[in-house]
Amino acid sequence: MEKEDEFLFTYFSYISQQCFDKSKEHVEKEKPAKGPVTPYITFLNFLQQLGVSEKNYMEIGFMHNKQKSFLRKDNSLRATYDYMKNDLKKIEDSCKNQNRRLQNYCQNITQFINARINLVDLYDKMYKQALSNKHMIYKDFLNEIETIIQRHCLGFTDITLTPMKAVFSLECEVVQQLFKAMVELQKLRFLPSLALVHGAHARLAAWENRMQKETWKLGLFKNSPLPTLFLWLQKLKGAVLSKFSLYFHDILANQTTPMDMRHLCSRLHQDFYQKMVTFQRKYEAACVILLSDNQVSCDTADYDSFPIIVSYPPRSPPQLDIILKMISDTNELLTLKPITKFRSLVRTDSNSSFLEGVPQFYFQDQCTYCLTMVEPNIYFVILFESKKSEKDAWIDFSKNF
């Protein structure tokens, strides 16, 4: 490896390990004390700027609300990367036919910056979608991350950028595995979901092992030596695992004791099943149910209990047919807003005689149904065997579940 290659390889090794102070010192040592400003000196100055931008990226600086105004330059991270591409182009043009090695560096780093911009755009879409009152279409995000992977699989392949290529691939694969898992969860496929969550976990562990963990002070994550973006992806994995534990609670519970199951679920990012139990007991709901509307391929559910995914108490309510009919007739469920409905039915006592001259006995069934869609074709239902107002029915539900 040539001296310049070795220098740049070490620089990108520091960047990939989150050692930004070391990368800055490494560049400073390479600069001559005096002399004319050559294209290579300009390139070294650029590397220091790149280190600052990479640290900002790992701190999720692209989420900061820095908007362009009439008299103010757009100083968002995405705009910074665009400015840096222009700087690289100038350096490349200044050394044409003179320093092909430097030209190659500029071209490869430009490819890397393009990949960064694509990821910034993806994360920005995810953030905006999470703030909207709409369901996230996991398949669309999966297609986008797979497009990014395919687009840049042959990019920035110079040996000097090998460390950055490795961590970029791990980051993309973590996102890919998690969105694949969410797609499989919507279809209630147990084994594919489990394998994909494990795949994301393994890649996060491999990425963490590459970090040397400089001292970080990152807002909400002050006590962690890991960068914010990495912690955010860890939390996303935790959220997917929590959803997995709810959707397949009954399957998992059959593999261990109730005490061990409660202990394992208590260590999750969110113990959704215990929240269901606590809510049902606290507000005396007849049942709390997660169910599908038969439009998904549930390859693991017991046919007799289908379409219920999980419920507490663990039984099928006699009002199940009413619930399914209500779901199919309620267009408002396409939004994230909960719907509350009250129904009063008169039923014949099944134990009364139908012989002529024998009186028939009737009773009134009054129930309040609270419904919301949590995934396309997956619904969350709370049933009260009494009349509740819309305000009372949900009882600050968002704080309890």
Short mmCIF file of C-alpha atoms in Angstrom, two decimals:
data_model
loop_
_atom_site.label_atom_id
_atom_site.label_comp_id
_atom_site.label_asym_id
_atom_site.label_seq_id
_atom_site.Cartn_x
_atom_site.Cartn_y
_atom_site.Cartn_z
CA MET A 1 0.00 0.00 0.00
CA GLU A 2 1.36 3.42 -1.02
CA LYS A 3 2.00 6.07 1.64
CA GLU A 4 -1.01 8.18 0.58
CA ASP A 5 -3.23 5.09 0.52
CA GLU A 6 -2.07 4.07 3.97
CA PHE A 7 -2.73 7.58 5.32
CA LEU A 8 -6.27 7.68 3.92
CA PHE A 9 -7.03 4.11 5.00
CA THR A 10 -6.06 5.01 8.58
CA TYR A 11 -8.18 8.17 8.40
CA PHE A 12 -11.30 6.28 7.31
CA SER A 13 -10.60 3.58 9.89
CA TYR A 14 -10.82 6.26 12.60
CA ILE A 15 -14.03 7.65 11.08
CA SER A 16 -15.62 4.19 10.89
CA GLN A 17 -14.67 3.55 14.54
CA GLN A 18 -16.27 6.87 15.65
CA CYS A 19 -12.82 8.21 16.65
CA PHE A 20 -13.29 11.68 15.21
CA ASP A 21 -10.71 13.43 17.40
CA LYS A 22 -8.08 10.91 16.29
CA SER A 23 -9.03 11.42 12.65
CA LYS A 24 -8.59 15.18 13.06
CA GLU A 25 -5.16 14.75 14.68
CA HIS A 26 -4.19 12.29 11.94
CA VAL A 27 -4.91 14.89 9.25
CA GLU A 28 -3.12 17.67 11.16
CA LYS A 29 0.07 15.57 11.29
CA GLU A 30 -0.08 15.12 7.52
CA LYS A 31 -0.19 18.85 6.83
CA PRO A 32 3.17 20.56 6.20
CA ALA A 33 4.11 23.44 8.51
CA LYS A 34 4.59 25.84 5.59
CA GLY A 35 4.29 25.87 1.86
CA PRO A 36 1.93 26.75 -1.00
CA VAL A 37 -1.72 25.68 -1.00
CA THR A 38 -1.68 22.68 -3.32
CA PRO A 39 -4.68 20.52 -4.34
CA TYR A 40 -3.50 17.93 -1.81
CA ILE A 41 -3.52 20.51 1.04
CA THR A 42 -7.03 21.52 -0.01
CA PHE A 43 -7.95 17.84 0.07
CA LEU A 44 -6.61 17.51 3.63
CA ASN A 45 -8.71 20.50 4.69
CA PHE A 46 -11.68 18.79 3.08
CA LEU A 47 -11.06 15.62 5.11
CA GLN A 48 -11.35 17.61 8.34
CA GLN A 49 -14.69 18.97 7.18
CA LEU A 50 -15.80 15.45 6.25
CA GLY A 51 -14.97 14.25 9.77
CA VAL A 52 -17.18 16.97 11.27
CA SER A 53 -20.03 16.03 8.93
CA GLU A 54 -19.70 12.33 9.74
CA LYS A 55 -19.86 13.03 13.46
CA ASN A 56 -22.96 15.17 12.82
CA TYR A 57 -24.47 12.30 10.80
CA MET A 58 -23.91 9.79 13.60
CA GLU A 59 -25.49 12.27 16.05
CA ILE A 60 -28.57 12.33 13.75
CA GLY A 61 -27.77 15.91 12.80
CA PHE A 62 -29.95 15.47 9.71
CA MET A 63 -33.01 15.52 11.99
CA HIS A 64 -32.31 19.07 13.16
CA ASN A 65 -34.81 21.57 11.81
CA LYS A 66 -32.51 23.95 9.93
CA GLN A 67 -34.49 25.48 7.12
CA LYS A 68 -33.23 27.72 4.34
CA SER A 69 -34.50 31.31 4.31
CA PHE A 70 -34.24 34.20 1.85
CA LEU A 71 -31.15 35.71 3.45
CA ARG A 72 -29.70 32.55 4.94
CA LYS A 73 -27.89 29.62 3.36
CA ASP A 74 -29.35 26.16 3.91
CA ASN A 75 -27.05 24.68 6.57
CA SER A 76 -28.74 21.30 6.95
CA LEU A 77 -26.54 18.21 6.88
CA ARG A 78 -27.91 17.20 3.51
CA ALA A 79 -27.03 20.61 2.08
CA THR A 80 -23.56 20.35 3.66
CA TYR A 81 -22.98 17.08 1.84
CA ASP A 82 -24.02 18.77 -1.43
CA TYR A 83 -21.54 21.61 -0.83
CA MET A 84 -18.84 19.05 -0.10
CA LYS A 85 -19.50 17.32 -3.42
CA ASN A 86 -18.91 20.64 -5.16
CA ASP A 87 -15.66 21.09 -3.22
CA LEU A 88 -14.49 17.64 -4.26
CA LYS A 89 -15.28 18.41 -7.88
CA LYS A 90 -13.11 21.52 -7.72
CA ILE A 91 -10.22 19.55 -6.20
CA GLU A 92 -10.62 16.87 -8.86
CA ASP A 93 -10.62 19.44 -11.69
CA SER A 94 -7.58 21.21 -10.25
CA CYS A 95 -5.39 18.12 -10.51
CA LYS A 96 -6.55 16.64 -13.80
CA ASN A 97 -3.80 14.79 -15.67
CA GLN A 98 -1.42 15.62 -12.80
CA ASN A 99 -2.42 13.52 -9.80
CA ARG A 100 -4.55 10.57 -10.79
CA ARG A 101 -4.39 9.12 -7.30
CA LEU A 102 -5.98 12.26 -5.84
CA GLN A 103 -8.58 12.24 -8.61
CA ASN A 104 -9.49 8.67 -7.70
CA TYR A 105 -9.83 9.63 -4.02
CA CYS A 106 -12.20 12.45 -4.93
CA GLN A 107 -14.34 10.23 -7.15
CA ASN A 108 -14.66 7.49 -4.51
CA ILE A 109 -15.46 9.91 -1.68
CA THR A 110 -18.09 11.56 -3.92
CA GLN A 111 -19.71 8.15 -4.34
CA PHE A 112 -19.67 7.70 -0.56
CA ILE A 113 -21.28 11.12 -0.01
CA ASN A 114 -24.02 10.26 -2.52
CA ALA A 115 -24.72 7.13 -0.49
CA ARG A 116 -24.89 9.21 2.69
CA ILE A 117 -27.37 11.61 1.06
CA ASN A 118 -29.59 8.67 0.07
CA LEU A 119 -29.66 7.41 3.67
CA VAL A 120 -30.36 10.92 5.01
CA ASP A 121 -33.35 11.15 2.63
CA LEU A 122 -34.60 7.73 3.75
CA TYR A 123 -34.36 8.56 7.47
CA ASP A 124 -36.07 11.88 6.84
CA LYS A 125 -38.99 10.09 5.15
CA MET A 126 -39.22 7.63 8.05
CA TYR A 127 -39.29 10.51 10.54
CA LYS A 128 -41.99 12.43 8.65
CA GLN A 129 -44.08 9.27 8.20
CA ALA A 130 -43.91 8.58 11.93
CA LEU A 131 -45.27 12.09 12.62
CA SER A 132 -48.15 11.73 10.16
CA ASN A 133 -51.53 10.27 11.04
CA LYS A 134 -51.06 7.42 8.60
CA HIS A 135 -49.88 3.84 8.74
CA MET A 136 -46.29 3.27 7.66
CA ILE A 137 -46.08 1.21 4.48
CA TYR A 138 -43.15 -1.02 5.38
CA LYS A 139 -42.87 -2.46 1.88
CA ASP A 140 -42.20 0.99 0.41
CA PHE A 141 -39.35 1.65 2.86
CA LEU A 142 -37.98 -1.85 2.28
CA ASN A 143 -37.91 -1.20 -1.47
CA GLU A 144 -36.11 2.10 -0.90
CA ILE A 145 -33.35 0.68 1.31
CA GLU A 146 -32.84 -2.21 -1.09
CA THR A 147 -32.54 0.30 -3.95
CA ILE A 148 -29.85 2.16 -1.97
CA ILE A 149 -27.98 -1.11 -1.35
CA GLN A 150 -28.13 -2.05 -5.03
CA ARG A 151 -27.19 1.45 -6.22
CA HIS A 152 -24.05 1.67 -4.09
CA CYS A 153 -22.90 -1.95 -3.96
CA LEU A 154 -20.16 -1.18 -6.52
CA GLY A 155 -19.46 2.35 -5.26
CA PHE A 156 -16.50 3.68 -3.22
CA THR A 157 -14.62 0.39 -3.59
CA ASP A 158 -11.13 1.90 -3.37
CA ILE A 159 -9.04 0.12 -0.74
CA THR A 160 -8.71 3.33 1.28
CA LEU A 161 -12.49 3.44 1.89
CA THR A 162 -12.79 -0.23 2.86
CA PRO A 163 -13.59 0.59 6.54
CA MET A 164 -16.41 2.97 5.52
CA LYS A 165 -17.77 0.50 2.99
CA ALA A 166 -18.01 -2.14 5.72
CA VAL A 167 -19.94 0.00 8.21
CA PHE A 168 -22.15 1.48 5.46
CA SER A 169 -23.11 -2.05 4.41
CA LEU A 170 -23.86 -3.04 8.02
CA GLU A 171 -26.03 0.05 8.55
CA CYS A 172 -28.02 -0.59 5.37
CA GLU A 173 -28.45 -4.27 6.18
CA VAL A 174 -29.74 -3.49 9.69
CA VAL A 175 -32.44 -1.23 8.21
CA GLN A 176 -33.20 -3.79 5.50
CA GLN A 177 -33.55 -6.67 7.98
CA LEU A 178 -35.85 -4.65 10.26
CA PHE A 179 -38.19 -3.58 7.48
CA LYS A 180 -38.26 -7.13 6.13
CA ALA A 181 -39.17 -8.30 9.63
CA MET A 182 -42.00 -5.77 9.85
CA VAL A 183 -43.37 -6.93 6.50
CA GLU A 184 -43.33 -10.54 7.73
CA LEU A 185 -44.93 -9.54 11.03
CA GLN A 186 -47.86 -8.00 9.16
CA LYS A 187 -48.34 -11.39 7.51
CA LEU A 188 -48.04 -13.15 10.91
CA ARG A 189 -45.16 -15.36 9.76
CA PHE A 190 -43.31 -16.56 12.83
CA LEU A 191 -40.05 -18.12 11.63
CA PRO A 192 -39.18 -15.53 8.92
CA SER A 193 -39.83 -12.70 11.41
CA LEU A 194 -37.66 -14.35 14.06
CA ALA A 195 -34.78 -14.96 11.63
CA LEU A 196 -34.87 -11.35 10.39
CA VAL A 197 -34.88 -9.83 13.88
CA HIS A 198 -31.90 -12.04 14.73
CA GLY A 199 -30.19 -10.92 11.52
CA ALA A 200 -30.59 -7.26 12.50
CA HIS A 201 -29.26 -8.04 15.99
CA ALA A 202 -26.17 -9.80 14.59
CA ARG A 203 -25.36 -6.90 12.27
CA LEU A 204 -25.76 -4.35 15.06
CA ALA A 205 -23.37 -6.40 17.19
CA ALA A 206 -20.84 -6.57 14.33
CA TRP A 207 -21.10 -2.80 13.83
CA GLU A 208 -20.66 -2.12 17.56
CA ASN A 209 -17.54 -4.29 17.62
CA ARG A 210 -15.97 -1.98 15.04
CA MET A 211 -16.37 1.07 17.28
CA GLN A 212 -13.69 2.22 19.70
CA LYS A 213 -16.18 4.35 21.61
CA GLU A 214 -14.68 7.77 22.19
CA THR A 215 -16.32 9.79 24.97
CA TRP A 216 -19.64 11.02 23.58
CA LYS A 217 -22.10 13.56 24.96
CA LEU A 218 -25.21 13.14 22.91
CA GLY A 219 -28.24 14.82 24.44
CA LEU A 220 -30.69 12.09 25.43
CA PHE A 221 -27.93 9.47 25.35
CA LYS A 222 -25.37 11.17 27.62
CA ASN A 223 -24.69 7.97 29.56
CA SER A 224 -23.89 5.89 26.49
CA PRO A 225 -20.58 5.80 24.61
CA LEU A 226 -22.40 4.76 21.44
CA PRO A 227 -23.51 7.25 18.74
CA THR A 228 -27.13 8.36 18.59
CA LEU A 229 -27.86 6.82 15.18
CA PHE A 230 -26.67 3.42 16.39
CA LEU A 231 -28.79 3.71 19.55
CA TRP A 232 -31.79 4.75 17.48
CA LEU A 233 -31.44 1.66 15.28
CA GLN A 234 -31.09 -0.45 18.43
CA LYS A 235 -34.37 1.03 19.69
CA LEU A 236 -36.01 0.31 16.35
CA LYS A 237 -34.90 -3.31 16.66
CA GLY A 238 -36.27 -3.35 20.22
CA ALA A 239 -39.63 -2.03 19.00
CA VAL A 240 -39.82 -4.73 16.30
CA LEU A 241 -38.91 -7.41 18.86
CA SER A 242 -41.60 -6.10 21.23
CA LYS A 243 -44.18 -6.33 18.48
CA PHE A 244 -42.97 -9.84 17.64
CA SER A 245 -43.39 -10.90 21.29
CA LEU A 246 -47.00 -9.64 21.27
CA TYR A 247 -48.06 -11.09 17.91
CA PHE A 248 -46.63 -14.51 18.80
CA HIS A 249 -47.14 -14.37 22.56
CA ASP A 250 -49.15 -17.58 22.75
CA ILE A 251 -46.63 -19.51 20.64
CA LEU A 252 -43.71 -18.27 22.74
CA ALA A 253 -45.56 -18.88 26.01
CA ASN A 254 -45.99 -22.55 25.10
CA GLN A 255 -42.19 -22.91 24.98
CA THR A 256 -41.52 -21.93 28.61
CA THR A 257 -43.11 -21.44 32.04
CA PRO A 258 -45.43 -18.48 32.76
CA MET A 259 -42.90 -17.03 35.22
CA ASP A 260 -40.03 -17.21 32.72
CA MET A 261 -42.25 -15.75 30.00
CA ARG A 262 -43.12 -12.75 32.18
CA HIS A 263 -39.46 -12.26 33.04
CA LEU A 264 -38.36 -12.39 29.41
CA CYS A 265 -41.09 -9.98 28.30
CA SER A 266 -40.24 -7.54 31.11
CA ARG A 267 -36.80 -7.08 29.54
CA LEU A 268 -38.24 -5.97 26.20
CA HIS A 269 -38.35 -2.39 24.95
CA GLN A 270 -42.14 -2.55 25.50
CA ASP A 271 -44.00 -5.39 27.23
CA PHE A 272 -47.21 -4.99 25.25
CA TYR A 273 -48.87 -8.14 26.57
CA GLN A 274 -48.46 -7.07 30.20
CA LYS A 275 -49.87 -3.66 29.26
CA MET A 276 -52.95 -5.47 27.90
CA VAL A 277 -53.31 -7.44 31.13
CA THR A 278 -52.86 -4.36 33.34
CA PHE A 279 -55.33 -2.32 31.31
CA GLN A 280 -57.99 -5.05 31.32
CA ARG A 281 -57.77 -5.50 35.07
CA LYS A 282 -57.59 -1.81 35.96
CA TYR A 283 -60.58 -0.75 33.90
CA GLU A 284 -62.56 -4.02 34.13
CA ALA A 285 -62.82 -4.53 30.40
CA ALA A 286 -64.48 -7.76 29.31
CA CYS A 287 -61.52 -8.47 27.05
CA VAL A 288 -58.66 -6.87 25.16
CA ILE A 289 -57.99 -8.44 21.76
CA LEU A 290 -55.57 -8.19 18.88
CA LEU A 291 -57.01 -9.81 15.76
CA SER A 292 -56.79 -9.97 11.99
CA ASP A 293 -59.61 -9.79 9.47
CA ASN A 294 -58.62 -12.98 7.65
CA GLN A 295 -56.83 -11.11 4.86
CA VAL A 296 -53.39 -12.15 6.06
CA SER A 297 -51.70 -15.53 5.78
CA CYS A 298 -51.45 -16.70 9.38
CA ASP A 299 -49.26 -19.78 9.00
CA THR A 300 -48.78 -20.29 12.74
CA ALA A 301 -52.20 -19.62 14.29
CA ASP A 302 -54.46 -22.37 15.56
CA TYR A 303 -57.34 -22.54 13.09
CA ASP A 304 -59.90 -22.83 15.90
CA SER A 305 -58.84 -19.52 17.43
CA PHE A 306 -58.27 -17.67 14.17
CA PRO A 307 -58.60 -14.71 13.57
CA ILE A 308 -57.61 -13.80 17.16
CA ILE A 309 -53.85 -13.21 17.39
CA VAL A 310 -53.69 -12.68 21.15
CA SER A 311 -56.25 -11.76 23.80
CA TYR A 312 -56.66 -11.26 27.51
CA PRO A 313 -58.42 -13.06 29.07
CA PRO A 314 -57.19 -15.81 26.73
CA ARG A 315 -60.53 -16.80 25.24
CA SER A 316 -62.71 -15.95 22.27
CA PRO A 317 -65.55 -13.58 23.27
CA PRO A 318 -69.13 -14.46 22.23
CA GLN A 319 -69.28 -11.08 20.45
CA LEU A 320 -66.51 -12.02 17.98
CA ASP A 321 -68.84 -12.11 14.97
CA ILE A 322 -70.13 -8.65 15.90
CA ILE A 323 -66.56 -7.34 16.20
CA LEU A 324 -65.58 -8.69 12.77
CA LYS A 325 -68.72 -7.25 11.18
CA MET A 326 -68.04 -3.91 12.85
CA ILE A 327 -64.48 -3.86 11.54
CA SER A 328 -65.58 -4.58 7.97
CA ASP A 329 -68.22 -1.82 8.11
CA THR A 330 -66.08 0.93 9.68
CA ASN A 331 -64.11 2.94 7.13
CA GLU A 332 -62.84 5.32 9.82
CA LEU A 333 -60.44 2.59 10.98
CA LEU A 334 -58.21 3.42 8.02
CA THR A 335 -56.92 6.31 10.12
CA LEU A 336 -55.04 5.92 13.39
CA LYS A 337 -57.91 7.48 15.34
CA PRO A 338 -59.66 5.06 17.76
CA ILE A 339 -63.38 4.42 17.16
CA THR A 340 -65.91 3.81 19.98
CA LYS A 341 -69.30 2.16 19.33
CA PHE A 342 -72.12 1.08 21.64
CA ARG A 343 -74.56 -1.72 20.84
CA SER A 344 -77.58 -2.96 22.75
CA LEU A 345 -78.96 -6.37 21.76
CA VAL A 346 -81.84 -8.47 23.04
CA ARG A 347 -81.02 -12.17 23.24
CA THR A 348 -83.12 -15.24 23.97
CA ASP A 349 -82.04 -17.30 26.95
CA SER A 350 -80.61 -20.46 25.42
CA ASN A 351 -81.76 -22.48 28.46
CA SER A 352 -85.45 -21.49 28.17
CA SER A 353 -88.03 -23.89 26.75
CA PHE A 354 -89.56 -23.36 23.33
CA LEU A 355 -92.60 -25.52 24.07
CA GLU A 356 -95.98 -23.92 23.48
CA GLY A 357 -97.35 -22.20 26.55
CA VAL A 358 -93.95 -21.92 28.30
CA PRO A 359 -92.79 -18.29 28.73
CA GLN A 360 -89.55 -17.26 26.97
CA PHE A 361 -86.88 -15.38 28.89
CA TYR A 362 -84.91 -12.48 27.34
CA PHE A 363 -81.96 -10.44 28.51
CA GLN A 364 -80.36 -7.26 27.17
CA ASP A 365 -76.69 -7.33 26.07
CA GLN A 366 -75.14 -3.87 26.28
CA CYS A 367 -71.56 -3.57 25.07
CA THR A 368 -69.13 -0.81 24.17
CA TYR A 369 -66.55 -1.60 21.49
CA CYS A 370 -63.34 0.40 21.13
CA LEU A 371 -61.46 -0.33 17.92
CA THR A 372 -58.34 0.88 16.15
CA MET A 373 -56.18 -0.40 13.30
CA VAL A 374 -52.57 -1.06 14.29
CA GLU A 375 -51.48 -2.56 10.96
CA PRO A 376 -53.27 -3.00 7.66
CA ASN A 377 -55.65 -5.92 8.41
CA ILE A 378 -54.65 -6.11 12.09
CA TYR A 379 -56.90 -4.50 14.70
CA PHE A 380 -56.88 -3.80 18.41
CA VAL A 381 -60.22 -4.09 20.21
CA ILE A 382 -61.35 -3.38 23.78
CA LEU A 383 -64.74 -4.73 24.82
CA PHE A 384 -66.70 -3.37 27.79
CA GLU A 385 -69.92 -5.14 28.82
CA SER A 386 -71.53 -1.84 29.75
CA LYS A 387 -72.22 1.52 28.21
CA LYS A 388 -69.23 3.86 28.04
CA SER A 389 -68.84 7.31 26.58
CA GLU A 390 -66.13 7.78 23.98
CA LYS A 391 -64.07 9.68 26.53
CA ASP A 392 -64.52 7.06 29.25
CA ALA A 393 -64.02 4.09 26.94
CA TRP A 394 -60.41 4.82 26.15
CA ILE A 395 -59.54 6.10 29.65
CA ASP A 396 -56.25 7.72 28.67
CA PHE A 397 -55.50 4.53 26.74
CA SER A 398 -52.39 5.99 25.07
CA LYS A 399 -50.82 6.32 28.50
CA ASN A 400 -51.53 2.72 29.39
CA PHE A 401 -50.67 0.90 26.15
#
